[in-house]
JSON list of C-alpha atoms and ligand atoms in Angstrom, two decimals:
[
{"chain": "A", "resi": 1, "resn": "MET", "atom": "CA", "xyz": [-72.11, -2.47, -4.56]},
{"chain": "A", "resi": 2, "resn": "HIS", "atom": "CA", "xyz": [-72.10, -6.26, -4.40]},
{"chain": "A", "resi": 3, "resn": "GLU", "atom": "CA", "xyz": [-69.03, -6.38, -6.63]},
{"chain": "A", "resi": 4, "resn": "ALA", "atom": "CA", "xyz": [-66.88, -5.33, -3.65]},
{"chain": "A", "resi": 5, "resn": "SER", "atom": "CA", "xyz": [-67.51, -8.56, -1.74]},
{"chain": "A", "resi": 6, "resn": "VAL", "atom": "CA", "xyz": [-67.12, -10.88, -4.74]},
{"chain": "A", "resi": 7, "resn": "VAL", "atom": "CA", "xyz": [-63.86, -9.19, -5.72]},
{"chain": "A", "resi": 8, "resn": "GLU", "atom": "CA", "xyz": [-62.62, -9.49, -2.14]},
{"chain": "A", "resi": 9, "resn": "GLU", "atom": "CA", "xyz": [-63.22, -13.24, -2.29]},
{"chain": "A", "resi": 10, "resn": "LEU", "atom": "CA", "xyz": [-61.68, -13.42, -5.76]},
{"chain": "A", "resi": 11, "resn": "VAL", "atom": "CA", "xyz": [-58.51, -11.62, -4.67]},
{"chain": "A", "resi": 12, "resn": "ARG", "atom": "CA", "xyz": [-58.24, -13.94, -1.66]},
{"chain": "A", "resi": 13, "resn": "LEU", "atom": "CA", "xyz": [-58.44, -17.03, -3.91]},
{"chain": "A", "resi": 14, "resn": "LEU", "atom": "CA", "xyz": [-55.97, -15.64, -6.43]},
{"chain": "A", "resi": 15, "resn": "ARG", "atom": "CA", "xyz": [-53.46, -14.67, -3.74]},
{"chain": "A", "resi": 16, "resn": "THR", "atom": "CA", "xyz": [-53.63, -18.16, -2.27]},
{"chain": "A", "resi": 17, "resn": "LYS", "atom": "CA", "xyz": [-53.10, -19.69, -5.70]},
{"chain": "A", "resi": 18, "resn": "ALA", "atom": "CA", "xyz": [-50.22, -17.33, -6.56]},
{"chain": "A", "resi": 19, "resn": "GLU", "atom": "CA", "xyz": [-48.54, -18.13, -3.24]},
{"chain": "A", "resi": 20, "resn": "GLU", "atom": "CA", "xyz": [-48.92, -21.86, -3.82]},
{"chain": "A", "resi": 21, "resn": "LEU", "atom": "CA", "xyz": [-47.19, -21.46, -7.18]},
{"chain": "A", "resi": 22, "resn": "HIS", "atom": "CA", "xyz": [-44.46, -19.30, -5.61]},
{"chain": "A", "resi": 23, "resn": "ALA", "atom": "CA", "xyz": [-45.26, -16.71, -8.25]},
{"chain": "A", "resi": 24, "resn": "THR", "atom": "CA", "xyz": [-43.20, -13.53, -8.24]},
{"chain": "A", "resi": 25, "resn": "SER", "atom": "CA", "xyz": [-46.01, -11.55, -9.83]},
{"chain": "A", "resi": 26, "resn": "VAL", "atom": "CA", "xyz": [-49.29, -12.02, -11.67]},
{"chain": "A", "resi": 27, "resn": "ARG", "atom": "CA", "xyz": [-49.67, -10.77, -15.18]},
{"chain": "A", "resi": 28, "resn": "ARG", "atom": "CA", "xyz": [-53.26, -11.42, -16.18]},
{"chain": "A", "resi": 29, "resn": "VAL", "atom": "CA", "xyz": [-56.42, -12.90, -14.70]},
{"chain": "A", "resi": 30, "resn": "THR", "atom": "CA", "xyz": [-59.36, -14.00, -16.82]},
{"chain": "A", "resi": 31, "resn": "LEU", "atom": "CA", "xyz": [-62.83, -14.26, -15.30]},
{"chain": "A", "resi": 32, "resn": "VAL", "atom": "CA", "xyz": [-65.95, -15.81, -16.76]},
{"chain": "A", "resi": 33, "resn": "VAL", "atom": "CA", "xyz": [-69.03, -13.87, -15.70]},
{"chain": "A", "resi": 34, "resn": "GLY", "atom": "CA", "xyz": [-72.63, -14.65, -16.65]},
{"chain": "A", "resi": 35, "resn": "GLU", "atom": "CA", "xyz": [-74.68, -11.59, -17.54]},
{"chain": "A", "resi": 36, "resn": "LEU", "atom": "CA", "xyz": [-77.37, -12.65, -15.04]},
{"chain": "A", "resi": 37, "resn": "THR", "atom": "CA", "xyz": [-74.98, -11.93, -12.16]},
{"chain": "A", "resi": 38, "resn": "GLY", "atom": "CA", "xyz": [-75.35, -8.24, -12.98]},
{"chain": "A", "resi": 39, "resn": "TYR", "atom": "CA", "xyz": [-71.67, -7.65, -12.21]},
{"chain": "A", "resi": 40, "resn": "MET", "atom": "CA", "xyz": [-70.36, -4.72, -14.20]},
{"chain": "A", "resi": 41, "resn": "GLU", "atom": "CA", "xyz": [-66.93, -4.92, -15.72]},
{"chain": "A", "resi": 42, "resn": "GLU", "atom": "CA", "xyz": [-66.05, -1.37, -14.59]},
{"chain": "A", "resi": 43, "resn": "SER", "atom": "CA", "xyz": [-66.97, -2.13, -10.98]},
{"chain": "A", "resi": 44, "resn": "LEU", "atom": "CA", "xyz": [-65.10, -5.44, -10.96]},
{"chain": "A", "resi": 45, "resn": "GLY", "atom": "CA", "xyz": [-62.03, -3.68, -12.37]},
{"chain": "A", "resi": 46, "resn": "PHE", "atom": "CA", "xyz": [-62.35, -0.81, -9.93]},
{"chain": "A", "resi": 47, "resn": "TYR", "atom": "CA", "xyz": [-62.47, -3.03, -6.83]},
{"chain": "A", "resi": 48, "resn": "TYR", "atom": "CA", "xyz": [-59.86, -5.37, -8.24]},
{"chain": "A", "resi": 49, "resn": "GLU", "atom": "CA", "xyz": [-57.37, -2.55, -8.57]},
{"chain": "A", "resi": 50, "resn": "ILE", "atom": "CA", "xyz": [-58.00, -1.33, -5.01]},
{"chain": "A", "resi": 51, "resn": "LEU", "atom": "CA", "xyz": [-58.05, -4.75, -3.36]},
{"chain": "A", "resi": 52, "resn": "SER", "atom": "CA", "xyz": [-55.02, -6.11, -5.23]},
{"chain": "A", "resi": 53, "resn": "ARG", "atom": "CA", "xyz": [-52.82, -3.16, -4.25]},
{"chain": "A", "resi": 54, "resn": "ASP", "atom": "CA", "xyz": [-49.70, -4.16, -2.30]},
{"chain": "A", "resi": 55, "resn": "THR", "atom": "CA", "xyz": [-50.23, -7.85, -3.13]},
{"chain": "A", "resi": 56, "resn": "LEU", "atom": "CA", "xyz": [-48.76, -10.22, -5.71]},
{"chain": "A", "resi": 57, "resn": "LEU", "atom": "CA", "xyz": [-51.67, -9.28, -7.92]},
{"chain": "A", "resi": 58, "resn": "ALA", "atom": "CA", "xyz": [-50.82, -5.58, -8.05]},
{"chain": "A", "resi": 59, "resn": "GLY", "atom": "CA", "xyz": [-50.70, -4.25, -11.60]},
{"chain": "A", "resi": 60, "resn": "SER", "atom": "CA", "xyz": [-52.17, -7.38, -13.18]},
{"chain": "A", "resi": 61, "resn": "GLU", "atom": "CA", "xyz": [-54.73, -7.10, -15.92]},
{"chain": "A", "resi": 62, "resn": "LEU", "atom": "CA", "xyz": [-58.27, -8.29, -15.18]},
{"chain": "A", "resi": 63, "resn": "VAL", "atom": "CA", "xyz": [-60.02, -9.64, -18.26]},
{"chain": "A", "resi": 64, "resn": "VAL", "atom": "CA", "xyz": [-63.75, -10.29, -18.02]},
{"chain": "A", "resi": 65, "resn": "THR", "atom": "CA", "xyz": [-65.44, -12.66, -20.46]},
{"chain": "A", "resi": 66, "resn": "TYR", "atom": "CA", "xyz": [-69.21, -12.32, -20.33]},
{"chain": "A", "resi": 67, "resn": "VAL", "atom": "CA", "xyz": [-71.60, -15.19, -21.00]},
{"chain": "A", "resi": 68, "resn": "LYS", "atom": "CA", "xyz": [-75.03, -14.47, -22.42]},
{"chain": "A", "resi": 69, "resn": "PRO", "atom": "CA", "xyz": [-77.93, -16.24, -20.68]},
{"chain": "A", "resi": 70, "resn": "LYS", "atom": "CA", "xyz": [-79.42, -19.15, -22.57]},
{"chain": "A", "resi": 71, "resn": "LEU", "atom": "CA", "xyz": [-82.81, -20.82, -22.39]},
{"chain": "A", "resi": 72, "resn": "HIS", "atom": "CA", "xyz": [-83.49, -24.49, -22.91]},
{"chain": "A", "resi": 73, "resn": "CYS", "atom": "CA", "xyz": [-86.36, -25.86, -24.97]},
{"chain": "A", "resi": 74, "resn": "GLU", "atom": "CA", "xyz": [-87.83, -29.03, -23.43]},
{"chain": "A", "resi": 75, "resn": "SER", "atom": "CA", "xyz": [-89.56, -29.94, -26.69]},
{"chain": "A", "resi": 76, "resn": "CYS", "atom": "CA", "xyz": [-86.65, -30.02, -29.11]},
{"chain": "A", "resi": 77, "resn": "ASP", "atom": "CA", "xyz": [-83.70, -29.78, -26.67]},
{"chain": "A", "resi": 78, "resn": "ALA", "atom": "CA", "xyz": [-82.40, -26.57, -28.26]},
{"chain": "A", "resi": 79, "resn": "LEU", "atom": "CA", "xyz": [-80.32, -24.08, -26.29]},
{"chain": "A", "resi": 80, "resn": "PHE", "atom": "CA", "xyz": [-80.90, -20.53, -27.38]},
{"chain": "A", "resi": 81, "resn": "GLU", "atom": "CA", "xyz": [-80.33, -16.93, -26.37]},
{"chain": "A", "resi": 82, "resn": "ARG", "atom": "CA", "xyz": [-83.35, -15.13, -25.13]},
{"chain": "A", "resi": 83, "resn": "SER", "atom": "CA", "xyz": [-84.55, -12.41, -27.44]},
{"chain": "A", "resi": 84, "resn": "LEU", "atom": "CA", "xyz": [-85.73, -9.13, -26.01]},
{"chain": "A", "resi": 85, "resn": "TYR", "atom": "CA", "xyz": [-89.47, -9.81, -26.04]},
{"chain": "A", "resi": 86, "resn": "SER", "atom": "CA", "xyz": [-89.76, -13.56, -26.19]},
{"chain": "A", "resi": 87, "resn": "PHE", "atom": "CA", "xyz": [-88.80, -16.74, -24.35]},
{"chain": "A", "resi": 88, "resn": "ASP", "atom": "CA", "xyz": [-89.88, -18.86, -27.32]},
{"chain": "A", "resi": 89, "resn": "CYS", "atom": "CA", "xyz": [-87.64, -21.41, -28.98]},
{"chain": "A", "resi": 90, "resn": "PRO", "atom": "CA", "xyz": [-86.54, -20.18, -32.40]},
{"chain": "A", "resi": 91, "resn": "THR", "atom": "CA", "xyz": [-86.61, -23.75, -33.70]},
{"chain": "A", "resi": 92, "resn": "CYS", "atom": "CA", "xyz": [-90.05, -25.02, -32.66]},
{"chain": "A", "resi": 93, "resn": "GLY", "atom": "CA", "xyz": [-91.75, -21.97, -31.13]},
{"chain": "A", "resi": 94, "resn": "ARG", "atom": "CA", "xyz": [-92.43, -23.48, -27.69]},
{"chain": "A", "resi": 95, "resn": "PRO", "atom": "CA", "xyz": [-91.47, -21.54, -24.56]},
{"chain": "A", "resi": 96, "resn": "GLY", "atom": "CA", "xyz": [-88.00, -22.24, -23.22]},
{"chain": "A", "resi": 97, "resn": "SER", "atom": "CA", "xyz": [-86.98, -22.45, -19.57]},
{"chain": "A", "resi": 98, "resn": "MET", "atom": "CA", "xyz": [-84.10, -20.83, -17.73]},
{"chain": "A", "resi": 99, "resn": "THR", "atom": "CA", "xyz": [-80.77, -22.65, -17.43]},
{"chain": "A", "resi": 100, "resn": "LYS", "atom": "CA", "xyz": [-77.65, -21.99, -15.38]},
{"chain": "A", "resi": 101, "resn": "ILE", "atom": "CA", "xyz": [-75.94, -20.58, -18.47]},
{"chain": "A", "resi": 102, "resn": "GLY", "atom": "CA", "xyz": [-75.53, -16.90, -17.79]},
{"chain": "A", "resi": 103, "resn": "SER", "atom": "CA", "xyz": [-75.09, -17.21, -13.99]},
{"chain": "A", "resi": 104, "resn": "GLU", "atom": "CA", "xyz": [-71.42, -18.21, -14.07]},
{"chain": "A", "resi": 105, "resn": "PHE", "atom": "CA", "xyz": [-68.77, -16.56, -11.99]},
{"chain": "A", "resi": 106, "resn": "TYR", "atom": "CA", "xyz": [-65.37, -18.22, -11.97]},
{"chain": "A", "resi": 107, "resn": "ILE", "atom": "CA", "xyz": [-61.69, -17.75, -12.63]},
{"chain": "A", "resi": 108, "resn": "GLU", "atom": "CA", "xyz": [-60.81, -19.13, -16.04]},
{"chain": "A", "resi": 109, "resn": "SER", "atom": "CA", "xyz": [-57.06, -18.57, -15.85]},
{"chain": "A", "resi": 110, "resn": "MET", "atom": "CA", "xyz": [-54.28, -16.74, -14.10]},
{"chain": "A", "resi": 111, "resn": "GLU", "atom": "CA", "xyz": [-50.99, -15.97, -15.82]},
{"chain": "A", "resi": 112, "resn": "ALA", "atom": "CA", "xyz": [-48.22, -15.70, -13.29]},
{"chain": "A", "resi": 113, "resn": "GLU", "atom": "CA", "xyz": [-44.50, -15.08, -13.39]},
{"chain": "A", "resi": 114, "resn": "LEU", "atom": "CA", "xyz": [-42.70, -17.96, -11.75]},
{"chain": "A", "resi": 115, "resn": "PRO", "atom": "CA", "xyz": [-39.21, -17.66, -10.30]},
{"chain": "A", "resi": 116, "resn": "ASP", "atom": "CA", "xyz": [-37.34, -20.08, -12.62]},
{"chain": "A", "resi": 117, "resn": "ASP", "atom": "CA", "xyz": [-39.54, -20.66, -15.58]},
{"chain": "A", "resi": 118, "resn": "GLU", "atom": "CA", "xyz": [-41.11, -18.81, -18.40]},
{"chain": "A", "resi": 119, "resn": "PRO", "atom": "CA", "xyz": [-44.54, -17.44, -17.51]},
{"chain": "A", "resi": 120, "resn": "LYS", "atom": "CA", "xyz": [-47.22, -20.06, -17.89]},
{"chain": "A", "resi": 121, "resn": "PRO", "atom": "CA", "xyz": [-50.93, -20.23, -17.30]},
{"chain": "A", "resi": 122, "resn": "ALA", "atom": "CA", "xyz": [-52.03, -21.80, -14.05]},
{"chain": "B", "resi": 201, "resn": "ZN", "atom": "ZN1", "xyz": [-87.71, -25.99, -29.42]}
]
């Protein structure tokens, strides 16, 4: 269950950010997660709910945006999604190599309620 430790770190970062903003509550958090991380949306949501309990993040919605892994073709500089049985470039047919696309894990946005203002993304 490696999601538990990444969500713990995530909640720590978000709490720090929410406190810096003097937020009264957090409405929605959007994550960008590469499929190569293997993190499952259900598990992330499960741990998020548990670990955000009794914090500023309690009750906020966790939105996960997945990124499909892409390969890079050295020959024609194309970026392409890997098909099930092939690493070959759909443009020129040469084998592509792995890139960092698909290994992402970061917070894209956090929507928080601020004391004086309308809610705005942070
Ligand atoms: Zn190519």
